Amino acid sequence: MRLRLAQCLLPMAAGLAAGGCWAQDALRGKLLYHDVGRLSGSGVNCIDCHGGVPGGLHGIGRAAGRPEVIEAAIAAIHQMAPLRGRLGRADLLDLAAYLARPDVPSPDLRPGTVGIDGVFVRGERVAFEVTVGGTAAATVRIVNAGTIAVRLRSGPRIAGVHAGLFDVTASDCSAGLELAAGRACSIAVTFRAAVPTGGLRSASLDVGHDWVGGGTALALIGHGVPVR
Ligand code: HEC
């Protein structure tokens, strides 16, 4: 980070256009804006209080291209106290670069499912319904609707109390995959309505990546319908 930053600042100091370097910083700033709570351990994100920008709430627009305004706000504003001591110079520069360029090209991951008609339905929840003893299948799709690629850090992982009832039977969402803008990857998931239990079972399906949240998660809800 430091190295890249130094390379970026040199042409600026020399009065030259910073070019792609600026965009690079703004992209990391966008990530921080949405995810600084996780990445710095502050537990709060700029977006929580200042909204999705542009315009922004609480005068945040004043910090566009001005890291010192963010620094002063963190020091002075009571609500921003959780951020104190957590952001370095590079973080402040990147946040200010993002506020100056909120339309910076970025990934935009959208999870959803594919119906039997092949139509993609966006959503963070997959519902299965099957007679007890049977198995139901669904296809999850993760679409990158953004304008640049995102790298997947893991393949699909199922976790939660009833993880054992859900299975990934096929997936091309694999660790290391660079999901280009406009592309999608798919995960085939099944739910087994184990005998003799009826009722609702749940787990979560997660794919790790290097964008906001560090991963995309879907809730898996399995409904075992008792045989009549
Ligand atoms: C828990 C809520 C909260 C969070 C999280 C938060 N802020 Fe703020 N921030 C505020 C409030 C409230 C104000 C306005 C205070 C006022 O106007 O008196 C403010 C003001 C500001 C200002 C304006 C300072 C000025 O001079 O007018 C900037 C810039 C700013 N915040 C940047 C950020 C950035 C960047 C982040 C994320 C790293 C962040 N804030 C996270 C609540 C928050």
CSV table of C-alpha atoms and ligand atoms in Angstrom, one decimal:
chain,number,residue,atom,x,y,z
A,1,MET,CA,0.0,0.0,0.0
A,2,ARG,CA,2.7,2.5,1.1
A,3,LEU,CA,4.7,1.8,-2.0
A,4,ARG,CA,1.9,2.2,-4.4
A,5,LEU,CA,0.9,5.4,-2.6
A,6,ALA,CA,4.4,6.9,-3.0
A,7,GLN,CA,4.3,6.1,-6.7
A,8,CYS,CA,0.9,7.8,-6.9
A,9,LEU,CA,1.9,10.9,-5.0
A,10,LEU,CA,5.1,11.7,-6.9
A,11,PRO,CA,3.4,12.6,-10.2
A,12,MET,CA,0.8,14.7,-8.3
A,13,ALA,CA,3.5,16.6,-6.5
A,14,ALA,CA,5.2,17.2,-9.8
A,15,GLY,CA,2.0,18.7,-11.0
A,16,LEU,CA,1.3,15.9,-13.4
A,17,ALA,CA,-2.0,14.1,-13.9
A,18,ALA,CA,-2.2,11.2,-11.5
A,19,GLY,CA,-4.2,9.2,-14.1
A,20,GLY,CA,-5.1,5.6,-13.2
A,21,CYS,CA,-3.4,6.0,-9.9
A,22,TRP,CA,-6.1,8.3,-8.7
A,23,ALA,CA,-8.8,5.8,-9.8
A,24,GLN,CA,-7.0,3.1,-7.9
A,25,ASP,CA,-7.0,5.0,-4.7
A,26,ALA,CA,-10.7,6.0,-5.1
A,27,LEU,CA,-11.5,2.3,-5.6
A,28,ARG,CA,-9.8,1.4,-2.3
A,29,GLY,CA,-11.6,4.4,-0.8
A,30,LYS,CA,-14.9,3.0,-1.9
A,31,LEU,CA,-14.1,-0.3,-0.3
A,32,LEU,CA,-13.2,1.5,3.0
A,33,TYR,CA,-16.3,3.7,2.9
A,34,HIS,CA,-18.5,0.7,2.8
A,35,ASP,CA,-16.4,-1.7,4.9
A,36,VAL,CA,-14.1,0.1,7.2
A,37,GLY,CA,-15.9,-1.4,10.2
A,38,ARG,CA,-14.7,-4.8,9.3
A,39,LEU,CA,-11.3,-3.9,7.8
A,40,SER,CA,-10.2,-1.6,10.6
A,41,GLY,CA,-12.1,-3.1,13.5
A,42,SER,CA,-14.0,0.1,14.2
A,43,GLY,CA,-17.3,-1.7,13.8
A,44,VAL,CA,-18.9,1.3,12.0
A,45,ASN,CA,-18.9,2.1,8.3
A,46,CYS,CA,-19.1,5.6,6.7
A,47,ILE,CA,-22.1,4.5,4.7
A,48,ASP,CA,-24.1,3.8,8.0
A,49,CYS,CA,-24.2,7.5,8.9
A,50,HIS,CA,-23.4,9.3,5.7
A,51,GLY,CA,-25.5,7.3,3.2
A,52,GLY,CA,-24.5,6.0,-0.2
A,53,VAL,CA,-23.0,9.3,-1.5
A,54,PRO,CA,-23.2,11.4,-3.9
A,55,GLY,CA,-24.6,14.4,-2.0
A,56,GLY,CA,-24.0,12.5,1.2
A,57,LEU,CA,-25.3,13.3,4.7
A,58,HIS,CA,-23.7,15.4,7.5
A,59,GLY,CA,-21.6,17.5,5.1
A,60,ILE,CA,-19.3,14.6,4.0
A,61,GLY,CA,-19.0,16.2,0.6
A,62,ARG,CA,-16.6,18.7,2.0
A,63,ALA,CA,-14.0,16.0,2.3
A,64,ALA,CA,-13.9,15.3,-1.5
A,65,GLY,CA,-10.2,15.3,-2.2
A,66,ARG,CA,-9.4,16.6,1.3
A,67,PRO,CA,-8.1,13.9,3.7
A,68,GLU,CA,-7.5,16.5,6.4
A,69,VAL,CA,-11.3,17.2,6.6
A,70,ILE,CA,-11.9,13.5,7.4
A,71,GLU,CA,-9.0,13.5,9.9
A,72,ALA,CA,-10.5,16.6,11.7
A,73,ALA,CA,-14.0,15.1,11.7
A,74,ILE,CA,-12.7,11.8,13.2
A,75,ALA,CA,-11.0,13.8,16.0
A,76,ALA,CA,-13.9,16.2,16.7
A,77,ILE,CA,-17.1,14.4,16.1
A,78,HIS,CA,-18.4,12.3,18.9
A,79,GLN,CA,-20.3,9.8,16.7
A,80,MET,CA,-17.1,9.1,14.8
A,81,ALA,CA,-15.1,8.2,17.9
A,82,PRO,CA,-15.0,4.4,17.1
A,83,LEU,CA,-12.7,5.4,14.1
A,84,ARG,CA,-10.1,7.2,16.2
A,85,GLY,CA,-6.7,5.7,15.9
A,86,ARG,CA,-7.8,3.2,13.2
A,87,LEU,CA,-7.1,5.0,9.9
A,88,GLY,CA,-3.7,5.7,8.5
A,89,ARG,CA,-2.7,8.4,6.1
A,90,ALA,CA,-3.2,6.2,3.1
A,91,ASP,CA,-6.7,5.3,4.3
A,92,LEU,CA,-7.6,9.0,4.6
A,93,LEU,CA,-6.2,9.8,1.2
A,94,ASP,CA,-8.1,6.9,-0.4
A,95,LEU,CA,-11.4,7.9,1.3
A,96,ALA,CA,-11.0,11.5,0.1
A,97,ALA,CA,-10.2,10.3,-3.4
A,98,TYR,CA,-13.4,8.2,-3.4
A,99,LEU,CA,-15.5,11.1,-2.2
A,100,ALA,CA,-14.1,13.2,-5.1
A,101,ARG,CA,-14.9,10.4,-7.5
A,102,PRO,CA,-17.9,8.4,-6.2
A,103,ASP,CA,-18.5,7.0,-9.7
A,104,VAL,CA,-15.1,5.2,-9.7
A,105,PRO,CA,-15.4,1.9,-11.6
A,106,SER,CA,-16.0,-0.9,-9.1
A,107,PRO,CA,-17.4,-4.4,-8.8
A,108,ASP,CA,-21.0,-4.9,-7.8
A,109,LEU,CA,-21.8,-8.4,-6.7
A,110,ARG,CA,-25.4,-9.5,-6.7
A,111,PRO,CA,-26.5,-12.9,-5.5
A,112,GLY,CA,-29.7,-14.6,-6.6
A,113,THR,CA,-31.2,-17.8,-7.9
A,114,VAL,CA,-32.1,-19.1,-11.3
A,115,GLY,CA,-35.7,-20.4,-11.6
A,116,ILE,CA,-36.7,-23.5,-13.6
A,117,ASP,CA,-37.5,-21.0,-16.4
A,118,GLY,CA,-33.9,-19.9,-16.4
A,119,VAL,CA,-34.7,-16.4,-15.2
A,120,PHE,CA,-32.4,-14.8,-12.6
A,121,VAL,CA,-34.1,-13.5,-9.5
A,122,ARG,CA,-32.0,-11.3,-7.3
A,123,GLY,CA,-32.1,-12.1,-3.6
A,124,GLU,CA,-30.2,-13.2,-0.6
A,125,ARG,CA,-32.4,-16.1,0.3
A,126,VAL,CA,-32.9,-19.5,-1.3
A,127,ALA,CA,-36.1,-21.4,-0.2
A,128,PHE,CA,-36.4,-25.1,-0.8
A,129,GLU,CA,-39.6,-27.1,-0.3
A,130,VAL,CA,-39.8,-30.8,-0.5
A,131,THR,CA,-41.6,-33.8,1.0
A,132,VAL,CA,-39.8,-35.3,4.0
A,133,GLY,CA,-37.3,-37.9,2.8
A,134,GLY,CA,-36.9,-36.1,-0.6
A,135,THR,CA,-34.2,-33.8,-2.0
A,136,ALA,CA,-34.8,-30.4,-3.7
A,137,ALA,CA,-32.2,-28.6,-5.9
A,138,ALA,CA,-31.6,-24.9,-6.7
A,139,THR,CA,-29.1,-22.9,-8.7
A,140,VAL,CA,-27.5,-19.9,-7.0
A,141,ARG,CA,-25.8,-17.3,-9.2
A,142,ILE,CA,-23.5,-14.6,-8.3
A,143,VAL,CA,-23.5,-11.8,-10.8
A,144,ASN,CA,-20.9,-9.1,-11.1
A,145,ALA,CA,-23.0,-6.2,-12.3
A,146,GLY,CA,-20.2,-3.8,-11.7
A,147,THR,CA,-17.7,-2.3,-14.2
A,148,ILE,CA,-14.5,-4.1,-13.1
A,149,ALA,CA,-13.5,-7.6,-12.1
A,150,VAL,CA,-13.6,-9.0,-8.6
A,151,ARG,CA,-11.5,-11.9,-7.3
A,152,LEU,CA,-13.1,-14.8,-5.5
A,153,ARG,CA,-11.1,-15.9,-2.4
A,154,SER,CA,-13.0,-19.1,-1.8
A,155,GLY,CA,-15.4,-21.5,-3.4
A,156,PRO,CA,-18.9,-21.9,-1.8
A,157,ARG,CA,-19.0,-22.8,1.9
A,158,ILE,CA,-22.0,-23.9,3.8
A,159,ALA,CA,-22.2,-23.2,7.5
A,160,GLY,CA,-24.8,-23.1,10.2
A,161,VAL,CA,-26.8,-25.4,12.5
A,162,HIS,CA,-28.3,-27.5,9.7
A,163,ALA,CA,-25.3,-27.3,7.3
A,164,GLY,CA,-25.4,-31.1,7.0
A,165,LEU,CA,-28.7,-31.1,5.2
A,166,PHE,CA,-27.5,-28.8,2.4
A,167,ASP,CA,-24.9,-29.7,-0.2
A,168,VAL,CA,-23.0,-28.1,-3.0
A,169,THR,CA,-23.2,-30.5,-5.9
A,170,ALA,CA,-21.5,-28.4,-8.6
A,171,SER,CA,-19.9,-25.0,-8.7
A,172,ASP,CA,-17.8,-22.8,-11.0
A,173,CYS,CA,-17.4,-20.1,-8.3
A,174,SER,CA,-13.9,-21.3,-7.4
A,175,ALA,CA,-11.2,-19.7,-5.2
A,176,GLY,CA,-9.0,-17.5,-7.3
A,177,LEU,CA,-11.5,-17.0,-10.1
A,178,GLU,CA,-11.5,-13.5,-11.5
A,179,LEU,CA,-15.1,-12.7,-12.1
A,180,ALA,CA,-15.1,-10.1,-14.9
A,181,ALA,CA,-17.6,-7.2,-15.1
A,182,GLY,CA,-20.9,-8.5,-16.4
A,183,ARG,CA,-20.0,-12.2,-15.7
A,184,ALA,CA,-21.6,-14.6,-13.3
A,185,CYS,CA,-20.7,-17.9,-11.7
A,186,SER,CA,-23.1,-20.6,-10.5
A,187,ILE,CA,-23.5,-23.0,-7.6
A,188,ALA,CA,-25.8,-25.9,-7.6
A,189,VAL,CA,-27.2,-26.6,-4.1
A,190,THR,CA,-29.4,-29.3,-2.7
A,191,PHE,CA,-31.5,-29.6,0.4
A,192,ARG,CA,-32.3,-33.0,1.9
A,193,ALA,CA,-35.4,-33.1,4.0
A,194,ALA,CA,-34.1,-35.8,6.4
A,195,VAL,CA,-36.5,-38.3,7.8
A,196,PRO,CA,-38.4,-38.0,10.1
A,197,THR,CA,-38.1,-34.3,10.7
A,198,GLY,CA,-40.5,-31.9,9.1
A,199,GLY,CA,-40.4,-28.1,9.5
A,200,LEU,CA,-37.8,-25.5,8.6
A,201,ARG,CA,-34.1,-26.0,8.5
A,202,SER,CA,-31.5,-23.2,7.7
A,203,ALA,CA,-27.9,-22.7,6.9
A,204,SER,CA,-25.9,-20.1,5.0
A,205,LEU,CA,-24.0,-20.2,1.8
A,206,ASP,CA,-21.0,-18.0,1.5
A,207,VAL,CA,-18.4,-17.2,-1.2
A,208,GLY,CA,-15.4,-15.2,-0.2
A,209,HIS,CA,-14.1,-12.3,-2.3
A,210,ASP,CA,-11.9,-9.2,-2.2
A,211,TRP,CA,-14.7,-6.6,-2.3
A,212,VAL,CA,-17.1,-5.1,0.3
A,213,GLY,CA,-17.9,-7.5,3.1
A,214,GLY,CA,-15.1,-9.9,2.1
A,215,GLY,CA,-17.8,-12.3,0.9
A,216,THR,CA,-21.3,-12.7,-0.4
A,217,ALA,CA,-23.8,-14.7,1.7
A,218,LEU,CA,-27.2,-16.2,1.0
A,219,ALA,CA,-29.5,-17.8,3.5
A,220,LEU,CA,-30.6,-21.3,2.7
A,221,ILE,CA,-34.0,-22.2,4.0
A,222,GLY,CA,-35.3,-25.8,3.7
A,223,HIS,CA,-38.9,-26.7,4.3
A,224,GLY,CA,-39.6,-30.4,4.8
A,225,VAL,CA,-43.2,-31.0,4.2
A,226,PRO,CA,-44.6,-34.0,6.2
A,227,VAL,CA,-46.1,-36.8,4.1
A,228,ARG,CA,-49.8,-37.0,4.5
B,1,HEC,C1,-21.8,6.7,13.6
B,1,HEC,C2,-22.0,7.7,12.6
B,1,HEC,C3,-20.8,8.1,11.8
B,1,HEC,C4,-19.9,7.3,11.1
B,1,HEC,C5,-19.8,5.8,11.2
B,1,HEC,C6,-19.1,8.2,10.4
B,1,HEC,N1,-19.5,9.5,10.5
B,1,HEC,FE1,-18.7,11.1,9.7
B,1,HEC,N2,-20.0,12.3,10.7
B,1,HEC,C7,-21.0,11.9,11.5
B,1,HEC,C8,-21.8,13.0,11.9
B,1,HEC,C9,-23.1,13.0,12.8
B,1,HEC,C10,-21.3,14.2,11.3
B,1,HEC,C11,-21.7,15.6,11.4
B,1,HEC,C12,-21.6,16.3,12.7
B,1,HEC,C13,-22.1,17.7,12.6
B,1,HEC,O1,-22.5,18.2,11.5
B,1,HEC,O2,-22.1,18.3,13.6
B,1,HEC,C14,-20.1,13.7,10.5
B,1,HEC,C15,-19.3,14.5,9.8
B,1,HEC,C16,-18.4,14.1,8.9
B,1,HEC,C17,-17.6,14.9,8.0
B,1,HEC,C18,-17.8,16.4,7.9
B,1,HEC,C19,-16.8,17.2,8.6
B,1,HEC,C20,-17.0,18.7,8.3
B,1,HEC,O3,-16.0,19.3,8.3
B,1,HEC,O4,-18.1,19.1,8.0
B,1,HEC,C21,-16.8,14.1,7.3
B,1,HEC,C22,-15.8,14.5,6.2
B,1,HEC,C23,-17.0,12.8,7.7
B,1,HEC,N3,-18.0,12.8,8.7
B,1,HEC,C24,-16.4,11.7,7.2
B,1,HEC,C25,-16.6,10.4,7.6
B,1,HEC,C26,-15.9,9.2,7.0
B,1,HEC,C27,-14.9,9.3,5.9
B,1,HEC,C28,-16.4,8.1,7.7
B,1,HEC,C29,-16.0,6.7,7.5
B,1,HEC,C30,-14.5,6.4,7.6
B,1,HEC,C31,-17.4,8.6,8.7
B,1,HEC,N4,-17.5,9.9,8.6
B,1,HEC,C32,-18.1,7.8,9.5
B,1,HEC,C33,-21.3,10.6,11.8
B,1,HEC,C34,-20.6,9.5,11.4
